[in-house]
Amino acid sequence: MSITIIGAGLSGLLTGYLLKKEGIPFKILEARNRVGGRINTVYATNKAPVEMGATWFTRQHKQLIGLLEELEIEYFEQRMDNTVFYETSTVSPAQLVQTPSQAPSFRISGGTSSLIHALLHKLDATDVLFNQSVNHIKINKNTVEVRAGKTFKSNAVILAIPPKLWAKNIVFDPFLPADLMGIAIQTQTWMEDSIKIALTYDQPFWGQGNLPGTLFSNSGPITELYDHSNHEGSKYALCGFIASSLKNLTYTERRENVITQLKKVFGVRATAFTSYEECVWSKEKNTFEPCDTFLYPHQNNGNSIFSKSYLDNTLFISSSESAPEFSGYMDGAVYSANRIVEKIMKI
Ligand SMILES: Cc1cc2nc3c(=O)[nH]c(=O)nc-3n(C[C@H](O)[C@H](O)[C@H](O)COP(=O)(O)OP(=O)(O)OC[C@H]3O[C@@H](n4cnc5c(N)ncnc54)[C@H](O)[C@@H]3O)c2cc1C
């Protein structure tokens, strides 16, 4: 049996690693020229690694933690201030407010992409093929033909991409059941329209008896901002989200808006950053896919229709959004990969 995996995000790469352990041949076809999908850490010399995608997890994310432990990847607690800046509206200045104590969240040491790179290192160089945007899947008995730049043949295919993407961008021959397609098209892809920002600093102006580095704002453009210094506490950064509506501004306009707000809340020292990074995910075509109707966050995520296999066990549905628990999150992606490989091993 041989398998084609579509997508080299967390779910696709982990599926590859698990299949490799079982001795089942596979290829991963990836549309982008990089691995990781919605996980993308920006690394720059002498600067804290900063996350443009997935960042935090909690103790409840047991599938993810299990994988990190298996791969011997360390993680650490996100530093949170007891007192944070809070902007209630555009007309009032930021207030310092106490936050209720809450369960800690964690980050992966060295950046979330450390997990992606660790999985990639478990694979052979030819297992992942880049710039392969899959647009057609033909299934005839036990033969699957997956068309991207060229045609790849195998005995089964795993869709390790968000359901809305395969429902809209891939032609299936024969057609997939109408109820499955209807739900897939209306399945929200977690964070697909968010905008992440990160600023690095030579020295922190927050923490250690100084002002907090945490900001929550109802007025924006920054809606949430957190300390993002590295695990060792030797390189400094702030990282968070800005309002999705800013996607229509230019890069320079967004950056200026961010700087103005930082200066207003933290003072002029916040403008002494050494780099500004951002990712407008709604401009990432292999993540964002427009939908005719409004989808609420996590809509149809984990729908039981995704847990079935189709066309005589030749087509399997993966990606974080297909997981029944913590769907949309990294934990869901790990769950999906584990579940599908278990299922394949029983066939
Ligand atoms: C800004 C942001 C913040 C987030 N924060 C968190 C967080 O703090 N904690 C958390 O747990 N999760 C977070 N997430 C969600 C987390 O990133 C995802 O749950 C997880 O990475 C999904 O992995 P995946 O493999 O299922 O999908 P993806 O990462 O989307 O991977 C799918 C892959 O398929 C590729 N692809 C798409 N279409 C095709 C095609 N036609 N042919 C071939 N390849 C294709 C894509 O390029 C991509 O590499 C965040 C996501 C974003 C965007």
Coordinates of C-alpha atoms and ligand atoms in Angstrom, one line a residue:
M1 CA 0.0 0.0 0.0
S2 CA 1.3 3.5 -0.8
I3 CA -0.2 6.8 0.2
T4 CA -0.3 10.4 -1.0
I5 CA -0.6 13.0 1.7
I6 CA -1.8 16.5 0.6
G7 CA -0.3 19.3 2.7
A8 CA 2.9 19.6 4.7
G9 CA 1.4 21.3 7.8
L10 CA 1.6 19.7 11.2
S11 CA -1.0 17.1 10.4
G12 CA 0.5 16.1 7.1
L13 CA 4.1 15.9 8.3
L14 CA 3.1 14.0 11.4
T15 CA 1.2 11.5 9.3
G16 CA 4.3 11.0 7.2
Y17 CA 6.4 10.4 10.3
L18 CA 3.9 7.9 11.6
L19 CA 3.6 6.1 8.3
K20 CA 7.4 5.9 8.1
K21 CA 7.5 4.2 11.5
E22 CA 5.1 1.6 10.1
G23 CA 7.1 1.1 6.9
I24 CA 4.3 2.4 4.6
P25 CA 5.6 4.3 1.6
F26 CA 4.2 7.8 1.0
K27 CA 4.7 11.2 -0.6
I28 CA 3.6 14.6 0.8
L29 CA 2.6 17.2 -1.7
E30 CA 2.8 20.7 -0.5
A31 CA 1.5 23.8 -2.4
R32 CA 3.9 26.3 -0.8
N33 CA 7.6 26.3 -1.0
R34 CA 7.9 25.8 2.8
V35 CA 6.6 23.3 5.3
G36 CA 4.5 24.1 8.4
G37 CA 1.3 25.7 6.9
R38 CA -0.2 27.7 9.7
I39 CA 2.9 27.2 11.8
N40 CA 5.6 29.7 10.8
T41 CA 8.3 31.0 13.1
V42 CA 10.4 33.9 11.8
Y43 CA 14.1 33.4 12.7
A44 CA 16.6 36.3 12.5
T45 CA 20.1 36.5 13.7
N46 CA 20.4 37.8 17.3
K47 CA 16.7 38.3 17.5
A48 CA 14.0 36.3 19.4
P49 CA 12.2 33.8 17.2
V50 CA 8.7 35.2 16.6
E51 CA 5.5 33.4 15.6
M52 CA 3.4 34.4 12.6
G53 CA 1.1 31.4 13.3
A54 CA 0.4 28.9 16.1
T55 CA 2.0 29.8 19.4
W56 CA 0.3 28.7 22.6
F57 CA -1.1 25.5 24.1
T58 CA -2.3 24.4 27.5
R59 CA -2.0 21.3 29.7
Q60 CA -5.3 20.1 28.2
H61 CA -3.5 19.6 24.8
K62 CA -2.4 16.1 25.6
Q63 CA -1.9 14.9 22.1
L64 CA 0.5 17.7 21.3
I65 CA 2.3 17.4 24.6
G66 CA 2.7 13.7 24.0
L67 CA 4.3 14.4 20.6
L68 CA 6.6 17.0 22.0
E69 CA 7.8 14.6 24.6
E70 CA 8.3 11.8 22.1
L71 CA 10.4 14.2 20.0
E72 CA 12.2 15.5 23.1
I73 CA 11.2 19.1 22.3
E74 CA 11.1 21.4 25.3
Y75 CA 8.4 23.9 26.1
F76 CA 8.0 26.6 28.6
E77 CA 5.4 28.7 30.3
Q78 CA 4.2 31.9 28.7
R79 CA 5.1 34.8 30.9
M80 CA 2.0 36.7 31.9
D81 CA 1.7 39.9 33.9
N82 CA -0.6 40.1 36.8
T83 CA -1.4 43.7 35.9
V84 CA -1.9 44.4 32.2
F85 CA -2.8 47.4 30.0
Y86 CA -6.4 47.6 28.9
E87 CA -7.8 50.0 26.4
T88 CA -11.6 50.2 26.7
S89 CA -12.2 52.6 23.9
T90 CA -10.5 55.0 21.5
V91 CA -11.4 58.0 23.6
S92 CA -10.0 56.8 27.0
P93 CA -6.3 56.2 27.8
A94 CA -5.1 52.7 28.5
Q95 CA -5.7 51.6 32.1
L96 CA -3.7 49.3 34.3
V97 CA -5.9 46.4 35.4
Q98 CA -5.4 43.3 37.4
T99 CA -6.0 40.0 35.6
P100 CA -7.7 37.0 37.3
S101 CA -5.3 34.1 37.7
Q102 CA -5.7 31.6 35.0
A103 CA -4.3 28.3 33.8
P104 CA -0.8 28.8 32.3
S105 CA -0.3 28.5 28.6
F106 CA 3.0 27.2 27.1
R107 CA 5.2 27.9 24.1
I108 CA 7.7 25.6 22.3
S109 CA 11.3 26.4 23.0
G110 CA 13.1 27.7 20.0
G111 CA 9.8 28.6 18.3
T112 CA 6.8 26.5 17.2
S113 CA 8.6 25.6 13.9
S114 CA 11.0 23.6 16.0
L115 CA 8.3 20.9 16.0
I116 CA 7.9 21.1 12.3
H117 CA 11.6 20.9 11.7
A118 CA 11.9 17.9 14.0
L119 CA 9.2 16.1 12.1
L120 CA 10.8 17.0 8.8
H121 CA 14.2 15.6 10.0
K122 CA 12.5 12.3 10.6
L123 CA 11.6 12.1 6.9
D124 CA 13.8 11.6 3.8
A125 CA 14.6 14.6 1.6
T126 CA 12.4 13.2 -1.2
D127 CA 9.4 12.5 1.0
V128 CA 8.0 16.1 0.7
L129 CA 7.5 17.7 -2.7
F130 CA 7.1 21.5 -2.8
N131 CA 5.2 23.8 -5.1
Q132 CA 2.7 21.0 -5.7
S133 CA -0.8 22.6 -5.6
V134 CA -3.2 19.7 -5.8
N135 CA -6.2 20.4 -8.0
H136 CA -7.6 17.0 -9.1
I137 CA -8.0 13.6 -7.5
K138 CA -9.2 10.6 -9.5
I139 CA -10.0 7.4 -7.7
N140 CA -10.6 4.1 -9.6
K141 CA -10.9 1.0 -7.4
N142 CA -7.6 0.9 -5.5
T143 CA -5.7 3.4 -7.7
V144 CA -5.6 7.0 -6.7
E145 CA -4.3 9.6 -9.2
V146 CA -3.4 13.0 -7.6
R147 CA -2.8 15.8 -10.0
A148 CA -0.6 18.8 -9.0
G149 CA 2.2 19.9 -11.3
K150 CA 2.4 16.3 -12.4
T151 CA 0.3 13.2 -11.6
F152 CA 1.1 11.0 -8.5
K153 CA -0.2 7.5 -8.2
S154 CA -0.8 5.6 -5.0
N155 CA -3.4 3.4 -3.3
A156 CA -4.9 6.0 -0.9
V157 CA -4.9 9.7 -0.3
I158 CA -5.1 11.7 2.9
L159 CA -6.4 15.3 2.7
A160 CA -4.3 17.0 5.4
I161 CA -5.6 20.5 4.4
P162 CA -8.5 22.4 5.9
P163 CA -11.9 21.1 4.5
K164 CA -12.9 24.4 2.9
L165 CA -9.7 24.3 0.8
W166 CA -10.2 20.8 -0.6
A167 CA -13.9 21.3 -1.1
K168 CA -13.3 24.5 -3.1
N169 CA -10.0 23.9 -4.9
I170 CA -9.9 20.1 -5.7
V171 CA -12.0 18.4 -8.3
F172 CA -12.9 14.8 -7.2
D173 CA -13.6 12.1 -9.7
P174 CA -15.9 10.4 -8.7
F175 CA -17.7 13.2 -6.8
L176 CA -17.6 13.1 -3.1
P177 CA -21.0 12.7 -1.3
A178 CA -23.0 16.0 -1.4
D179 CA -23.5 16.1 2.3
L180 CA -19.8 15.8 2.9
M181 CA -19.0 18.6 0.4
G182 CA -21.8 20.8 1.8
I183 CA -20.3 20.6 5.3
A184 CA -16.7 21.0 4.1
I185 CA -17.5 24.2 2.3
Q186 CA -19.0 25.6 5.5
T187 CA -16.2 24.5 7.8
Q188 CA -14.3 27.5 9.2
T189 CA -10.5 27.3 9.0
W190 CA -9.2 28.5 12.4
M191 CA -7.5 31.8 12.3
E192 CA -7.6 32.0 8.5
D193 CA -8.4 35.8 8.6
S194 CA -6.2 36.8 11.5
I195 CA -3.3 39.2 11.4
K196 CA -0.3 38.4 13.6
I197 CA 2.4 41.0 14.4
A198 CA 5.7 40.8 16.3
L199 CA 8.3 43.4 17.3
T200 CA 11.8 42.5 18.5
Y201 CA 13.9 44.7 20.8
D202 CA 17.5 44.8 21.9
Q203 CA 16.4 45.5 25.5
P204 CA 12.9 45.0 27.0
F205 CA 11.1 48.1 28.3
W206 CA 8.6 45.8 30.0
G207 CA 8.8 43.3 32.9
Q208 CA 11.1 43.0 35.8
G209 CA 9.5 45.8 37.8
N210 CA 8.8 47.9 34.7
L211 CA 5.6 48.4 32.9
P212 CA 3.6 45.2 31.8
G213 CA 4.2 43.9 28.3
T214 CA 0.7 42.7 28.0
L215 CA -2.0 44.7 26.3
F216 CA -5.7 44.0 25.6
S217 CA -7.5 46.6 23.6
N218 CA -11.0 47.2 22.4
S219 CA -9.9 50.2 20.3
G220 CA -7.1 48.6 18.3
P221 CA -5.4 48.2 15.9
I222 CA -3.6 45.9 18.4
T223 CA -6.2 43.7 20.1
E224 CA -3.8 41.5 22.1
L225 CA -0.1 41.8 22.8
Y226 CA 2.2 39.6 24.9
D227 CA 5.8 39.2 26.0
H228 CA 7.4 37.0 23.4
S229 CA 11.0 36.9 24.6
N230 CA 12.8 33.6 24.1
H231 CA 12.9 30.7 26.5
E232 CA 16.3 31.7 27.8
G233 CA 15.1 35.3 28.4
S234 CA 18.1 36.6 26.4
K235 CA 16.3 38.0 23.3
Y236 CA 13.2 40.2 23.5
A237 CA 10.0 40.6 21.6
L238 CA 6.3 41.4 21.8
C239 CA 3.8 39.4 19.8
G240 CA 0.1 39.5 19.3
F241 CA -2.8 40.2 17.0
I242 CA -4.2 43.3 15.2
A243 CA -7.8 43.7 14.0
S244 CA -8.5 41.6 10.8
S245 CA -10.2 44.7 9.2
L246 CA -6.7 46.2 8.7
K247 CA -6.0 43.7 5.9
N248 CA -7.1 46.4 3.4
L249 CA -4.4 48.8 4.5
T250 CA -0.9 48.7 3.0
Y251 CA 2.0 47.2 5.0
T252 CA 3.3 50.7 5.8
E253 CA -0.1 52.0 7.0
R254 CA -0.6 48.9 9.3
R255 CA 2.9 49.4 10.7
E256 CA 2.3 53.1 11.3
N257 CA -1.0 52.3 13.1
V258 CA 0.7 49.8 15.3
I259 CA 3.6 52.2 16.2
T260 CA 1.1 55.0 17.0
Q261 CA -0.8 52.7 19.4
L262 CA 2.4 51.3 21.0
K263 CA 3.6 54.9 21.6
K264 CA 0.3 55.9 23.1
V265 CA 0.2 52.9 25.5
F266 CA 3.8 52.2 26.4
G267 CA 5.5 55.6 25.6
V268 CA 8.2 56.5 23.1
R269 CA 10.6 53.7 24.2
A270 CA 8.3 51.1 22.5
T271 CA 9.3 52.7 19.2
A272 CA 12.9 51.5 19.6
F273 CA 12.2 48.1 18.1
T274 CA 14.7 46.3 15.8
S275 CA 12.2 44.6 13.6
Y276 CA 8.5 44.5 12.8
E277 CA 7.0 41.3 11.3
E278 CA 3.5 40.7 10.3
C279 CA 1.4 38.0 8.5
V280 CA -2.0 38.8 7.0
W281 CA -3.4 35.3 6.8
S282 CA -6.3 36.3 4.6
K283 CA -3.7 37.0 1.9
E284 CA -2.3 33.4 2.2
K285 CA -4.0 31.5 -0.5
N286 CA -3.1 28.1 0.8
T287 CA -4.8 28.9 4.1
F288 CA -7.6 31.4 3.4
E289 CA -10.5 30.6 1.2
P290 CA -13.4 33.0 0.9
C291 CA -16.9 31.7 1.6
D292 CA -20.3 32.9 0.3
T293 CA -21.8 32.9 3.8
F294 CA -20.5 34.1 7.2
L295 CA -18.9 31.2 9.1
Y296 CA -18.7 31.6 12.9
P297 CA -15.4 30.6 14.6
H298 CA -14.9 26.8 14.6
Q299 CA -18.1 26.2 12.6
N300 CA -18.4 22.5 11.6
N301 CA -15.0 21.9 13.1
G302 CA -14.8 18.3 14.3
N303 CA -18.0 17.3 12.4
S304 CA -18.3 13.5 12.6
I305 CA -18.6 13.3 8.8
F306 CA -14.9 13.9 8.7
S307 CA -14.1 10.9 10.7
K308 CA -15.3 8.4 8.1
S309 CA -13.2 7.2 5.2
Y310 CA -14.5 7.4 1.7
L311 CA -14.5 5.5 -1.6
D312 CA -13.6 2.1 -0.2
N313 CA -11.0 3.3 2.2
T314 CA -9.0 5.1 -0.5
L315 CA -9.7 8.7 0.8
F316 CA -9.2 9.9 4.4
I317 CA -9.9 13.4 5.8
S318 CA -7.3 14.9 8.1
S319 CA -6.2 18.5 9.2
S320 CA -6.9 20.1 12.6
E321 CA -10.4 21.1 11.6
S322 CA -11.5 17.4 11.3
A323 CA -10.6 16.5 14.9
P324 CA -13.4 16.1 17.4
E325 CA -11.4 17.7 20.2
F326 CA -9.4 20.9 20.1
S327 CA -10.2 21.2 16.4
G328 CA -8.5 24.2 14.8
Y329 CA -5.6 23.9 17.2
M330 CA -2.3 22.2 17.0
D331 CA -3.6 19.5 19.3
G332 CA -6.4 18.8 16.8
A333 CA -3.8 18.4 14.0
V334 CA -1.9 15.9 16.0
Y335 CA -5.1 14.0 16.9
S336 CA -6.1 13.7 13.3
A337 CA -2.7 12.4 12.1
N338 CA -2.7 9.8 15.0
R339 CA -6.3 8.7 14.3
I340 CA -5.8 8.3 10.5
V341 CA -2.7 6.2 10.7
E342 CA -4.3 4.0 13.4
K343 CA -7.2 3.5 11.0
I344 CA -5.0 2.8 8.0
M345 CA -3.1 0.2 10.1
K346 CA -6.4 -1.7 10.8
I347 CA -7.4 -2.0 7.1
Ligands
LIG1 C1 -2.3 33.3 13.2 C2 -2.6 31.9 13.8 C3 -2.5 31.7 15.1 C4 -2.7 30.4 15.6 N1 -2.5 30.3 17.0 C5 -2.6 29.0 17.5 C6 -2.2 28.8 18.8 O1 -1.8 29.7 19.5 N2 -2.4 27.5 19.3 C7 -2.8 26.5 18.5 O2 -2.9 25.3 19.0 N3 -3.1 26.7 17.2 C8 -3.0 27.9 16.7 N4 -3.3 28.1 15.4 C9 -3.9 27.0 14.6 C10 -2.8 26.0 14.1 O3 -1.8 26.7 13.4 C11 -3.4 24.9 13.3 O4 -4.4 24.2 14.0 C12 -2.4 23.8 12.8 O5 -1.2 24.4 12.5 C13 -3.1 23.2 11.6 O6 -2.2 22.2 11.0 P1 -2.8 21.4 9.7 O7 -1.7 20.6 9.2 O8 -4.1 20.8 10.1 O9 -3.2 22.5 8.6 P2 -2.3 23.6 7.9 O10 -1.2 24.2 8.8 O11 -3.2 24.6 7.3 O12 -1.5 22.9 6.8 C14 -2.1 22.6 5.5 C15 -1.0 22.6 4.5 O13 -1.6 22.2 3.2 C16 -1.0 23.1 2.2 N5 -2.0 23.1 1.1 C17 -3.2 23.8 1.1 N6 -3.8 23.6 -0.1 C18 -3.1 22.7 -0.8 C19 -3.2 22.0 -2.0 N7 -4.3 22.2 -2.8 N8 -2.2 21.2 -2.4 C20 -1.2 21.0 -1.7 N9 -1.0 21.6 -0.4 C21 -1.9 22.4 0.0 C22 -0.8 24.4 2.9 O14 0.2 25.2 2.2 C23 -0.3 23.9 4.3 O15 1.1 23.7 4.3 C24 -3.1 29.4 14.8 C25 -3.2 29.6 13.4 C26 -3.0 30.8 12.9 C27 -3.1 31.1 11.4

